[in-house]
Amino acid sequence: MMLSSAPRGRPRDNRAHQAILTAATELVTELGYAATSIGAVAARAGVGKDTIYRRWSGKAELVYEAVFTETEATPAPDTGTLAGDLTALLEALIQEFTAPAAAAALPGLLADFAANPGLRARIRSEFLAPAKSGLVTVFERAVQRGETDPNVPVDLVLDTLAGAVFFHVGLVGEQPGPQLAAQLAAVAGRGIETR
Amino acid sequence: MMLSSAPRGRPRDNRAHQAILTAATELVTELGYAATSIGAVAARAGVGKDTIYRRWSGKAELVYEAVFTETEATPAPDTGTLAGDLTALLEALIQEFTAPAAAAALPGLLADFAANPGLRARIRSEFLAPAKSGLVTVFERAVQRGETDPNVPVDLVLDTLAGAVFFHVGLVGEQPGPQLAAQLAAVAGRGIETR
Amino acid sequence: MMLSSAPRGRPRDNRAHQAILTAATELVTELGYAATSIGAVAARAGVGKDTIYRRWSGKAELVYEAVFTETEATPAPDTGTLAGDLTALLEALIQEFTAPAAAAALPGLLADFAANPGLRARIRSEFLAPAKSGLVTVFERAVQRGETDPNVPVDLVLDTLAGAVFFHVGLVGEQPGPQLAAQLAAVAGRGIETR
Amino acid sequence: MMLSSAPRGRPRDNRAHQAILTAATELVTELGYAATSIGAVAARAGVGKDTIYRRWSGKAELVYEAVFTETEATPAPDTGTLAGDLTALLEALIQEFTAPAAAAALPGLLADFAANPGLRARIRSEFLAPAKSGLVTVFERAVQRGETDPNVPVDLVLDTLAGAVFFHVGLVGEQPGPQLAAQLAAVAGRGIETR
DNA sequence: AAGTAAGCGAGACGGTACGTCATGTCTTAAT
DNA sequence: ATTAAGACATGACGTACCGTCTCGCTTACTT
């Protein structure tokens, strides 16, 4: 009984993998998401189109991996207050959404994810996974400090924070100033504080 | 006093105009934004493609007009409290974003608008125009009642409300329950109240 | 009994007629037959498209009239010999087929005429009408002089002369030298002489 | 010694090639040259349009290859007399120009070739290539027999023969009778005999 | 003088074809 | 089995012309 089949034939080339991701990031940054085609990515990476389709099911999944997999596991902020923690989380979110490749990719990428039932579920579970775990931790501490109610709907808060940042800087295209995180924390944060 | 030069040539056919908008709405609802093509809209409307391109510059502008120009001039809500007014505004926003054609069109449509510098400016000025005028009025009343600070950044609040609704129901695809508006008003509204 | 109904309504404008023919000739000369469109002719003539369609059924008929209606009724040549007369006829034919507008129009124009059963019959009766009447006269004189046989198939000779000129200068694009008419008269003419 | 680089990528499918040529021949025969579109050829051949454009630059080149590349290398006729040889050559030419697909294609096809400088040069070198080599041989034999002058302009004779046949049966649409070749040989052939 | 009818320039109309591009699959030889 | 290359069927793109139509206007002839 074999649990894992022995790998047969030529193994996949990891250099190709990396070249594809780099090419995808570059093209999305230069041309935008809509104008980036699989064929162009393949050409720039010096790779056949099949080599891409063998690894990703389409443009959305490829660009997602290329642009959003600098998954630095940021530890949850711990400034001592809910407002401070939220500001820190928002700063990270703003930074993530305004990085050149991400800003260029996000609207089209989210649209493609939203249009595909299989991908739609992954928006919250993957795009927002790091933010969510941080938010949960921040809330636990705030509950312990008595700053907020244990029944706060975390997912809704998360969608609100992400939606506000995405709409403000991703869609409307507003340049984020230095106080943006604090302002958003004030708008969206105090609502969940226990008075 | 003549402000407009005399129209020359055969005037545009309003029946064609309407047939195109209807066909576009139907196709977006049935197939989704990405799968809706100008050619298919023309075919269903019984119209040549030129007749569409003569009036709209592309799919984004056409679908925008088809789906978001039942501009019912809703008067600003006046429930007596900021929280109540915001809830009413959010209910209208949720209803607008979850209507079948709008829900099918929004992610792709906003992506196309965001990708085009000329259209991007119109996201806030047209998609959110009715909501914004309502919000401004609601704030003026809240300021007079002493509920909030006159310096609240209205555009940022608007982006937060719209972003939250769009992300929560448009992208993530969450079905809006009856308390959603109130919950969002609580999350995003109390932050701007004067303590 | 009225043979001709009195003309009612506004009479046709002769200046428009002439402007259309001029524009058609210019465009055919500048762009070639295939690239000349009815719309472009109308625009250059400062005329509506209907004003053209009211007078001609299509591009072929319009260009035919524009380019081949300098019907100078050349008298049949009379040099005293069949060879001389044929040379003179061929010179006229060569001149007609190599005039700038005619050279640009002929291949496409004849193709359109040949493709349309209604127009096809007019190729010999209109394009070659002047040449044919000249040829008949030349033959009658040659028969009287005993140079040729009365049973010569005139139409076939005419098609041969026209075909030779059209193929040589119209299609192949050979520049006609000064002896071309004489050479063709020698090739195609001596065959019909009585030895 | 390698003259050709190794072919890379998927090789072209010969069945597609053949299906395209067959479809083109059929459509030209059924609808005529002008009404035959590349899209219709692709549809009937069960092929994408690109597969056609990858091989031919346009309708003219495609139809030329479809209709005129049953290059049966007919040996030059050798009947013993110039008149007999010319009659045989003309019979072949008549047969070629009156074959259903050829008759339907020729006027429009030659017009397209004549309108394009790049293609124009190929009219004599490709359409008439077989006839020309035959004609040259026939002439050499006739010169040896003393029937004709070595200085006869062969190209001009060829254009005359082809032009006569094309104009008579291709454009004017005359049905060729059994003596047509002999009559044309008499008209165009005796002129080049040495008296 | 008023009415009627056709011509006129402009340009919108429903169609059809164009030639290009992107998609995702397939087929080759070479690794 | 994977690779780079590139052919393949499909179908959308935005443009151009076709020949017809619908406007407001003009120009004649008919009452």
mmCIF file of C-alpha atoms in Angstrom, chain D residues 74-180:
data_model
loop_
_atom_site.group_PDB
_atom_site.id
_atom_site.type_symbol
_atom_site.label_atom_id
_atom_site.label_comp_id
_atom_site.label_asym_id
_atom_site.label_seq_id
_atom_site.Cartn_x
_atom_site.Cartn_y
_atom_site.Cartn_z
ATOM 1 C CA THR D 74 0.814 19.941 -68.372
ATOM 2 C CA PRO D 75 3.573 19.246 -70.857
ATOM 3 C CA ALA D 76 3.847 21.744 -73.690
ATOM 4 C CA PRO D 77 1.671 20.629 -76.625
ATOM 5 C CA ASP D 78 3.473 19.397 -79.734
ATOM 6 C CA THR D 79 1.099 19.118 -82.652
ATOM 7 C CA GLY D 80 3.622 19.961 -85.312
ATOM 8 C CA THR D 81 2.321 23.411 -86.181
ATOM 9 C CA LEU D 82 2.283 26.705 -84.320
ATOM 10 C CA ALA D 83 -1.453 27.085 -84.915
ATOM 11 C CA GLY D 84 -2.132 23.633 -83.511
ATOM 12 C CA ASP D 85 0.059 24.210 -80.489
ATOM 13 C CA LEU D 86 -1.556 27.564 -79.730
ATOM 14 C CA THR D 87 -4.990 26.016 -80.043
ATOM 15 C CA ALA D 88 -4.010 23.387 -77.509
ATOM 16 C CA LEU D 89 -2.605 26.003 -75.137
ATOM 17 C CA LEU D 90 -5.743 28.081 -75.459
ATOM 18 C CA GLU D 91 -7.923 25.069 -74.797
ATOM 19 C CA ALA D 92 -6.075 24.524 -71.520
ATOM 20 C CA LEU D 93 -6.397 28.198 -70.651
ATOM 21 C CA ILE D 94 -10.114 28.210 -71.438
ATOM 22 C CA GLN D 95 -10.626 25.122 -69.372
ATOM 23 C CA GLU D 96 -8.744 26.654 -66.458
ATOM 24 C CA PHE D 97 -10.649 29.944 -66.603
ATOM 25 C CA THR D 98 -14.060 28.356 -66.929
ATOM 26 C CA ALA D 99 -13.809 25.786 -64.155
ATOM 27 C CA PRO D 100 -16.627 26.673 -61.724
ATOM 28 C CA ALA D 101 -14.514 27.881 -58.830
ATOM 29 C CA ALA D 102 -12.094 29.729 -61.100
ATOM 30 C CA ALA D 103 -14.829 31.443 -63.052
ATOM 31 C CA ALA D 104 -16.459 32.585 -59.829
ATOM 32 C CA ALA D 105 -13.188 33.763 -58.336
ATOM 33 C CA LEU D 106 -11.267 35.295 -61.202
ATOM 34 C CA PRO D 107 -12.606 38.810 -61.687
ATOM 35 C CA GLY D 108 -12.617 39.734 -58.021
ATOM 36 C CA LEU D 109 -9.403 37.914 -57.372
ATOM 37 C CA LEU D 110 -7.515 39.640 -60.166
ATOM 38 C CA ALA D 111 -8.936 42.974 -59.044
ATOM 39 C CA ASP D 112 -7.597 42.400 -55.516
ATOM 40 C CA PHE D 113 -4.222 41.333 -56.875
ATOM 41 C CA ALA D 114 -4.065 44.346 -59.167
ATOM 42 C CA ALA D 115 -4.965 46.706 -56.313
ATOM 43 C CA ASN D 116 -2.076 45.503 -54.146
ATOM 44 C CA PRO D 117 1.420 46.330 -55.395
ATOM 45 C CA GLY D 118 2.893 43.325 -53.667
ATOM 46 C CA LEU D 119 0.473 40.921 -55.267
ATOM 47 C CA ARG D 120 0.335 42.578 -58.659
ATOM 48 C CA ALA D 121 3.729 41.230 -59.642
ATOM 49 C CA ARG D 122 2.525 37.713 -59.030
ATOM 50 C CA ILE D 123 -0.273 37.818 -61.576
ATOM 51 C CA ARG D 124 1.994 36.996 -64.477
ATOM 52 C CA SER D 125 4.508 34.995 -62.489
ATOM 53 C CA GLU D 126 1.982 32.712 -60.816
ATOM 54 C CA PHE D 127 -1.367 32.731 -62.563
ATOM 55 C CA LEU D 128 0.249 32.383 -65.947
ATOM 56 C CA ALA D 129 3.390 30.504 -65.004
ATOM 57 C CA PRO D 130 2.354 27.141 -66.497
ATOM 58 C CA ALA D 131 1.000 28.728 -69.635
ATOM 59 C CA LYS D 132 4.149 30.770 -70.063
ATOM 60 C CA SER D 133 6.556 27.866 -69.886
ATOM 61 C CA GLY D 134 4.390 26.024 -72.403
ATOM 62 C CA LEU D 135 4.294 29.026 -74.667
ATOM 63 C CA VAL D 136 8.059 29.427 -74.606
ATOM 64 C CA THR D 137 8.566 25.811 -75.617
ATOM 65 C CA VAL D 138 5.987 26.073 -78.363
ATOM 66 C CA PHE D 139 7.765 29.130 -79.703
ATOM 67 C CA GLU D 140 11.158 27.516 -79.665
ATOM 68 C CA ARG D 141 9.844 24.676 -81.751
ATOM 69 C CA ALA D 142 8.098 27.100 -84.118
ATOM 70 C CA VAL D 143 11.305 29.060 -84.570
ATOM 71 C CA GLN D 144 13.179 25.862 -85.403
ATOM 72 C CA ARG D 145 10.522 25.022 -87.959
ATOM 73 C CA GLY D 146 10.861 28.516 -89.372
ATOM 74 C CA GLU D 147 7.266 29.349 -88.632
ATOM 75 C CA THR D 148 7.950 32.437 -86.608
ATOM 76 C CA ASP D 149 10.404 35.131 -85.762
ATOM 77 C CA PRO D 150 12.784 34.601 -82.782
ATOM 78 C CA ASN D 151 12.128 38.153 -81.613
ATOM 79 C CA VAL D 152 8.443 37.706 -80.858
ATOM 80 C CA PRO D 153 7.595 39.386 -77.506
ATOM 81 C CA VAL D 154 6.437 36.288 -75.641
ATOM 82 C CA ASP D 155 5.062 38.119 -72.612
ATOM 83 C CA LEU D 156 2.910 40.293 -74.784
ATOM 84 C CA VAL D 157 1.548 37.289 -76.651
ATOM 85 C CA LEU D 158 0.844 35.594 -73.347
ATOM 86 C CA ASP D 159 -0.993 38.637 -72.014
ATOM 87 C CA THR D 160 -2.964 38.784 -75.231
ATOM 88 C CA LEU D 161 -4.030 35.168 -75.050
ATOM 89 C CA ALA D 162 -4.872 35.346 -71.357
ATOM 90 C CA GLY D 163 -6.550 38.728 -71.702
ATOM 91 C CA ALA D 164 -8.663 37.523 -74.587
ATOM 92 C CA VAL D 165 -9.830 34.446 -72.745
ATOM 93 C CA PHE D 166 -10.374 36.330 -69.482
ATOM 94 C CA PHE D 167 -12.285 39.172 -71.069
ATOM 95 C CA HIS D 168 -14.364 36.929 -73.326
ATOM 96 C CA VAL D 169 -15.392 34.248 -70.869
ATOM 97 C CA GLY D 170 -14.484 35.719 -67.483
ATOM 98 C CA LEU D 171 -15.863 39.208 -67.750
ATOM 99 C CA VAL D 172 -18.287 39.225 -70.647
ATOM 100 C CA GLY D 173 -19.476 35.782 -69.625
ATOM 101 C CA GLU D 174 -19.652 34.306 -73.095
ATOM 102 C CA GLN D 175 -20.037 30.527 -73.030
ATOM 103 C CA PRO D 176 -17.035 29.036 -74.806
ATOM 104 C CA GLY D 177 -17.995 26.922 -77.815
ATOM 105 C CA PRO D 178 -15.844 24.117 -79.171
ATOM 106 C CA GLN D 179 -14.150 26.278 -81.786
ATOM 107 C CA LEU D 180 -13.282 29.142 -79.467
#
